[in-house]
CSV table of C-alpha atoms and ligand atoms in Angstrom, one decimal:
chain,number,residue,atom,x,y,z
A,1,MET,CA,121.2,66.0,264.9
A,2,LYS,CA,118.1,67.9,263.8
A,3,ILE,CA,119.4,68.9,260.4
A,4,ASN,CA,118.3,67.2,257.3
A,5,SER,CA,120.0,67.9,254.0
A,6,PRO,CA,121.7,65.5,251.6
A,7,GLN,CA,125.1,67.3,252.0
A,8,PHE,CA,124.8,67.5,255.8
A,9,ASN,CA,123.8,63.8,256.1
A,10,LEU,CA,126.8,62.8,253.9
A,11,MET,CA,129.2,64.9,256.0
A,12,HIS,CA,127.8,63.3,259.1
A,13,LYS,CA,128.3,59.8,257.8
A,14,ALA,CA,131.9,60.5,256.7
A,15,CYS,CA,132.7,62.2,260.0
A,16,MET,CA,131.5,59.3,262.1
A,17,LYS,CA,133.5,56.8,260.0
A,18,ALA,CA,136.7,58.9,260.2
A,19,SER,CA,136.4,59.6,263.9
A,20,LYS,CA,136.8,56.0,264.7
A,21,ILE,CA,140.3,56.1,263.2
A,22,LEU,CA,141.1,59.4,264.9
A,23,ILE,CA,140.1,58.0,268.3
A,24,ARG,CA,142.2,54.8,267.8
A,25,ASP,CA,145.2,56.9,266.6
A,26,PHE,CA,144.9,59.2,269.6
A,27,GLY,CA,145.2,56.1,271.8
A,28,GLU,CA,148.4,55.3,270.0
A,29,ILE,CA,149.8,58.8,270.5
A,30,GLU,CA,149.3,58.6,274.2
A,31,LYS,CA,151.5,55.5,274.1
A,32,LEU,CA,154.1,57.2,271.8
A,33,GLN,CA,154.5,60.1,274.2
A,34,VAL,CA,156.3,57.9,276.7
A,35,SER,CA,158.3,55.9,274.1
A,36,GLU,CA,161.5,56.8,272.3
A,37,LYS,CA,159.9,57.2,268.9
A,38,SER,CA,158.9,60.7,267.6
A,39,PRO,CA,155.1,61.0,267.3
A,40,GLY,CA,155.5,63.6,264.5
A,41,ASP,CA,155.5,61.2,261.6
A,42,PHE,CA,152.7,59.2,263.1
A,43,VAL,CA,150.5,62.3,263.3
A,44,THR,CA,151.2,63.2,259.7
A,45,ALA,CA,150.2,59.7,258.7
A,46,SER,CA,147.1,59.9,260.9
A,47,ASP,CA,146.1,63.3,259.3
A,48,LYS,CA,146.3,61.6,255.9
A,49,ARG,CA,144.4,58.5,257.0
A,50,VAL,CA,141.6,60.5,258.4
A,51,GLU,CA,141.4,62.7,255.3
A,52,LYS,CA,141.4,59.7,253.0
A,53,VAL,CA,138.3,58.2,254.8
A,54,LEU,CA,136.5,61.5,254.7
A,55,MET,CA,137.2,62.0,251.0
A,56,LYS,CA,136.3,58.4,250.0
A,57,GLU,CA,132.8,59.0,251.5
A,58,LEU,CA,132.3,62.5,250.2
A,59,GLU,CA,133.6,61.9,246.7
A,60,LYS,CA,130.4,59.9,245.9
A,61,SER,CA,128.8,63.4,245.4
A,62,GLU,CA,131.3,64.2,242.6
A,63,TYR,CA,131.8,67.7,244.1
A,64,SER,CA,135.2,69.4,244.2
A,65,PHE,CA,137.5,69.5,247.3
A,66,LEU,CA,139.7,71.9,249.2
A,67,THR,CA,141.6,70.0,251.9
A,68,GLU,CA,144.5,70.6,254.2
A,69,GLU,CA,146.5,67.6,253.0
A,70,SER,CA,145.6,67.4,249.3
A,71,GLY,CA,144.8,71.0,248.4
A,72,SER,CA,142.3,71.8,245.6
A,73,ILE,CA,140.8,69.0,243.6
A,74,ASP,CA,138.2,69.6,240.8
A,75,GLY,CA,135.2,67.3,240.8
A,76,LYS,CA,132.4,67.1,238.2
A,77,TYR,CA,130.7,70.0,239.9
A,78,LYS,CA,133.0,73.0,240.2
A,79,ASP,CA,130.5,75.3,242.0
A,80,LYS,CA,130.1,72.7,244.9
A,81,ARG,CA,132.9,71.7,247.1
A,82,TRP,CA,133.8,70.1,250.4
A,83,ILE,CA,136.3,71.8,252.6
A,84,ILE,CA,138.1,69.5,254.9
A,85,ASP,CA,140.5,69.8,257.9
A,86,PRO,CA,141.0,66.2,259.0
A,87,ILE,CA,142.6,67.2,262.4
A,88,ASP,CA,142.2,70.8,263.5
A,89,GLY,CA,144.4,71.2,266.5
A,90,THR,CA,147.2,68.9,265.2
A,91,PHE,CA,149.7,70.2,267.8
A,92,ASN,CA,147.3,69.3,270.6
A,93,PHE,CA,146.8,65.9,269.1
A,94,LEU,CA,150.6,65.4,268.8
A,95,ASN,CA,151.0,66.3,272.5
A,96,GLY,CA,148.3,64.0,273.7
A,97,LEU,CA,146.0,66.9,274.6
A,98,PRO,CA,142.4,65.9,274.0
A,99,HIS,CA,141.3,69.1,272.2
A,100,PHE,CA,141.1,68.7,268.5
A,101,ALA,CA,138.4,68.2,265.9
A,102,ILE,CA,137.4,67.1,262.4
A,103,SER,CA,136.1,70.1,260.5
A,104,LEU,CA,133.9,69.6,257.4
A,105,ALA,CA,132.1,72.3,255.3
A,106,TYR,CA,130.0,72.3,252.2
A,107,GLU,CA,130.3,75.3,250.0
A,108,GLU,CA,128.1,76.3,247.1
A,109,ASN,CA,129.1,79.2,244.7
A,110,GLY,CA,131.6,80.4,247.3
A,111,GLU,CA,129.1,80.4,250.2
A,112,ILE,CA,129.3,78.0,253.1
A,113,ILE,CA,126.0,76.2,253.4
A,114,SER,CA,126.6,73.5,255.9
A,115,GLY,CA,129.3,72.7,258.5
A,116,ILE,CA,130.3,70.1,261.0
A,117,ILE,CA,132.9,70.3,263.7
A,118,TYR,CA,133.3,67.1,265.7
A,119,ASP,CA,135.3,66.7,268.8
A,120,PRO,CA,135.6,62.8,269.0
A,121,ILE,CA,137.1,62.8,272.5
A,122,LYS,CA,134.2,64.7,274.2
A,123,ASP,CA,131.8,63.3,271.6
A,124,GLU,CA,130.5,66.8,270.9
A,125,MET,CA,129.2,67.4,267.4
A,126,PHE,CA,128.6,71.0,266.4
A,127,GLY,CA,126.6,71.3,263.2
A,128,ALA,CA,124.7,74.0,261.2
A,129,HIS,CA,123.0,74.3,257.9
A,130,LYS,CA,121.9,77.6,256.3
A,131,GLY,CA,118.4,78.5,257.4
A,132,SER,CA,118.1,75.4,259.7
A,133,GLY,CA,119.9,76.7,262.8
A,134,ALA,CA,123.0,75.5,264.7
A,135,TYR,CA,123.2,72.5,267.1
A,136,LEU,CA,125.4,71.0,269.7
A,137,ASN,CA,124.5,67.3,269.4
A,138,ASN,CA,120.7,67.6,269.6
A,139,THR,CA,120.4,70.9,271.3
A,140,ARG,CA,120.0,74.2,269.6
A,141,MET,CA,123.0,76.5,270.1
A,142,ARG,CA,123.0,80.3,270.6
A,143,VAL,CA,125.9,82.7,271.0
A,144,SER,CA,126.4,84.2,274.5
A,145,ASN,CA,124.5,87.3,275.6
A,146,LYS,CA,127.3,89.2,277.2
A,147,SER,CA,127.7,92.8,276.1
A,148,GLU,CA,130.3,94.1,278.6
A,149,PHE,CA,133.6,93.9,276.7
A,150,ARG,CA,135.8,94.1,279.8
A,151,ASN,CA,134.3,90.9,281.2
A,152,SER,CA,134.1,89.0,278.0
A,153,CYS,CA,135.9,85.7,277.5
A,154,LEU,CA,137.9,85.7,274.3
A,155,VAL,CA,140.0,83.2,272.5
A,156,THR,CA,142.7,83.5,269.8
A,157,GLY,CA,145.5,81.5,268.1
A,158,GLY,CA,148.9,82.0,266.6
A,159,PRO,CA,151.2,83.5,265.6
A,160,LYS,CA,152.6,80.6,263.6
A,161,SER,CA,156.4,80.1,263.8
A,162,THR,CA,156.6,81.0,260.1
A,163,SER,CA,154.7,84.3,260.4
A,164,LYS,CA,156.4,87.5,259.2
A,165,ILE,CA,154.3,89.6,261.6
A,166,LYS,CA,154.8,87.7,264.8
A,167,GLU,CA,155.7,90.8,266.8
A,168,ALA,CA,152.6,92.7,265.6
A,169,ILE,CA,150.4,89.7,266.5
A,170,LEU,CA,151.8,89.5,270.0
A,171,ASP,CA,151.4,93.3,270.4
A,172,GLU,CA,147.8,93.0,269.4
A,173,TYR,CA,147.3,90.2,271.9
A,174,LYS,CA,148.6,92.5,274.6
A,175,LYS,CA,146.4,95.3,273.5
A,176,VAL,CA,143.2,93.2,273.7
A,177,SER,CA,144.3,91.5,276.9
A,178,LEU,CA,144.7,94.9,278.7
A,179,LYS,CA,141.1,95.8,277.8
A,180,THR,CA,139.5,92.5,278.9
A,181,ASN,CA,140.8,91.8,282.4
A,182,SER,CA,143.1,89.3,280.7
A,183,HIS,CA,140.2,86.8,280.0
A,184,ILE,CA,141.9,85.5,276.9
A,185,ARG,CA,142.3,81.8,276.1
A,186,LYS,CA,144.4,80.0,273.5
A,187,SER,CA,143.1,76.5,272.8
A,188,GLY,CA,145.1,75.4,269.7
A,189,SER,CA,142.1,74.5,267.6
A,190,ALA,CA,140.5,77.4,265.6
A,191,ALA,CA,137.6,75.1,264.5
A,192,LEU,CA,136.7,74.4,268.2
A,193,ASP,CA,137.2,78.1,269.0
A,194,LEU,CA,134.6,79.0,266.5
A,195,ALA,CA,132.3,76.2,267.6
A,196,TYR,CA,132.6,77.4,271.2
A,197,VAL,CA,131.7,80.9,270.3
A,198,ALA,CA,128.6,79.5,268.5
A,199,ALA,CA,127.8,77.6,271.7
A,200,GLY,CA,128.1,80.6,273.9
A,201,ARG,CA,131.2,79.3,275.8
A,202,TYR,CA,133.4,82.1,274.5
A,203,ASP,CA,132.1,85.6,273.7
A,204,GLY,CA,134.6,86.2,270.8
A,205,TYR,CA,137.5,84.9,268.8
A,206,TRP,CA,140.0,86.5,266.5
A,207,GLN,CA,143.1,85.3,264.6
A,208,ARG,CA,145.5,86.5,262.0
A,209,GLU,CA,146.7,84.5,259.1
A,210,ILE,CA,144.4,81.5,259.4
A,211,ASN,CA,143.7,79.0,256.6
A,212,TYR,CA,140.2,78.8,255.0
A,213,TRP,CA,139.9,75.1,255.9
A,214,ASP,CA,140.4,75.9,259.6
A,215,ILE,CA,137.4,78.2,259.7
A,216,ALA,CA,135.1,77.2,256.9
A,217,ALA,CA,132.7,75.1,259.0
A,218,GLY,CA,132.9,77.6,261.8
A,219,ILE,CA,131.5,80.4,259.5
A,220,ILE,CA,128.1,78.8,259.2
A,221,LEU,CA,128.0,77.7,262.9
A,222,ILE,CA,128.5,81.3,264.0
A,223,LYS,CA,126.0,82.7,261.5
A,224,GLU,CA,123.3,80.2,262.4
A,225,SER,CA,123.7,80.7,266.1
A,226,GLY,CA,123.2,84.4,265.9
A,227,GLY,CA,126.8,85.6,266.0
A,228,PHE,CA,128.8,87.8,263.6
A,229,ILE,CA,131.8,86.6,261.6
A,230,ASN,CA,133.9,88.5,259.1
A,231,PRO,CA,137.4,89.0,257.8
A,232,ILE,CA,139.1,91.9,259.7
A,233,LYS,CA,139.8,93.9,256.6
A,234,GLU,CA,139.2,92.1,253.3
A,235,LYS,CA,135.7,91.8,251.9
A,236,ASP,CA,135.6,88.0,251.7
A,237,PHE,CA,137.2,84.9,253.0
A,238,MET,CA,139.0,83.9,249.8
A,239,GLY,CA,142.5,85.1,250.6
A,240,LYS,CA,145.3,82.7,251.3
A,241,LYS,CA,145.8,83.7,254.9
A,242,ILE,CA,142.7,85.2,256.5
A,243,ASP,CA,142.5,87.6,259.4
A,244,ILE,CA,139.2,86.9,261.1
A,245,VAL,CA,137.0,88.1,263.9
A,246,ALA,CA,133.9,86.3,265.2
A,247,THR,CA,131.7,87.2,268.2
A,248,ASN,CA,128.4,87.0,269.9
A,249,SER,CA,127.5,90.2,268.0
A,250,LYS,CA,127.2,92.3,271.1
A,251,ILE,CA,130.9,92.8,271.6
A,252,HIS,CA,131.7,92.8,267.8
A,253,GLU,CA,132.3,96.6,267.5
A,254,ASP,CA,134.5,96.7,270.6
A,255,LEU,CA,136.7,93.9,269.5
A,256,THR,CA,136.8,94.9,265.8
A,257,ASN,CA,137.8,98.5,266.8
A,258,LEU,CA,140.8,97.1,268.7
A,259,LEU,CA,142.1,95.1,265.8
B,301,LIG,C1,145.7,75.0,263.5
B,301,LIG,C2,144.7,75.8,264.2
B,301,LIG,C3,145.2,76.5,265.4
B,301,LIG,C4,145.9,77.7,264.7
B,301,LIG,C5,146.9,77.3,263.7
B,301,LIG,C6,146.6,76.1,262.8
B,301,LIG,P1,145.8,72.6,262.3
B,301,LIG,O1,145.2,74.1,262.5
B,301,LIG,O2,143.5,75.4,264.3
B,301,LIG,O3,144.3,77.0,266.3
B,301,LIG,O4,146.4,78.6,265.7
B,301,LIG,O5,147.2,78.4,263.0
B,301,LIG,O6,146.0,76.5,261.6
B,301,LIG,O7,147.1,72.8,261.6
B,301,LIG,O8,145.9,72.0,263.6
B,301,LIG,O9,144.8,72.0,261.4
């Protein structure tokens, strides 16, 4: 990948190490699907295993952490932190669906500077660093050029089973669907949804009540590939559950106005 920063290089190294475990565990999951045992516990253990390897590599920096499995951990440097989602798309993983990713971001003073989203099954690494552009493996990425909202290909996720606004989220889905010839996808991995918008595969993405670690790396990927990304209402990304919209920029107004 044509990005060279100490933080990016460290994330890359950690990611390649952890992905070996992820690929091996996914092989096990495929076997568990046809056995009597429940794969649920195995997936939780796998999530933790992958996170441990990532943290072991990244903690050499003495930065702080925000991770899906371990929460917030203060390091020597409080203004620098790693944001980790070891398996984004856990439910896909659990069901033997090969669509999930490791998501790693480096944040400085509240701003995402670098990000990596790695799909180990397709061997696709999406990476970006502030001011250095965004890449899919070694190729520069750009968002799509589509400006006609009706024909745009959108993606979304949720609602979660625990959501208190499930009906409203489903109503919103219907509203957007009716305006876009129903070209809406639901992939089960918010990190890959954002990576795919950055790569021009989707024209836009939105989701209610998402966690910061699901989207942190995606934020810099979208920005560095020429797209727009912002919380739907709040000014920043720091809330507990974030409502987010990300597009190729050309359909941003159309999509935002509908939400
Ligand atoms: C999941 C997402 C998925 C989204 C869920 C959840 P996990 O992350 O990426 O697309 O709809 O809300 O957050 O739990 O697989 O890391």
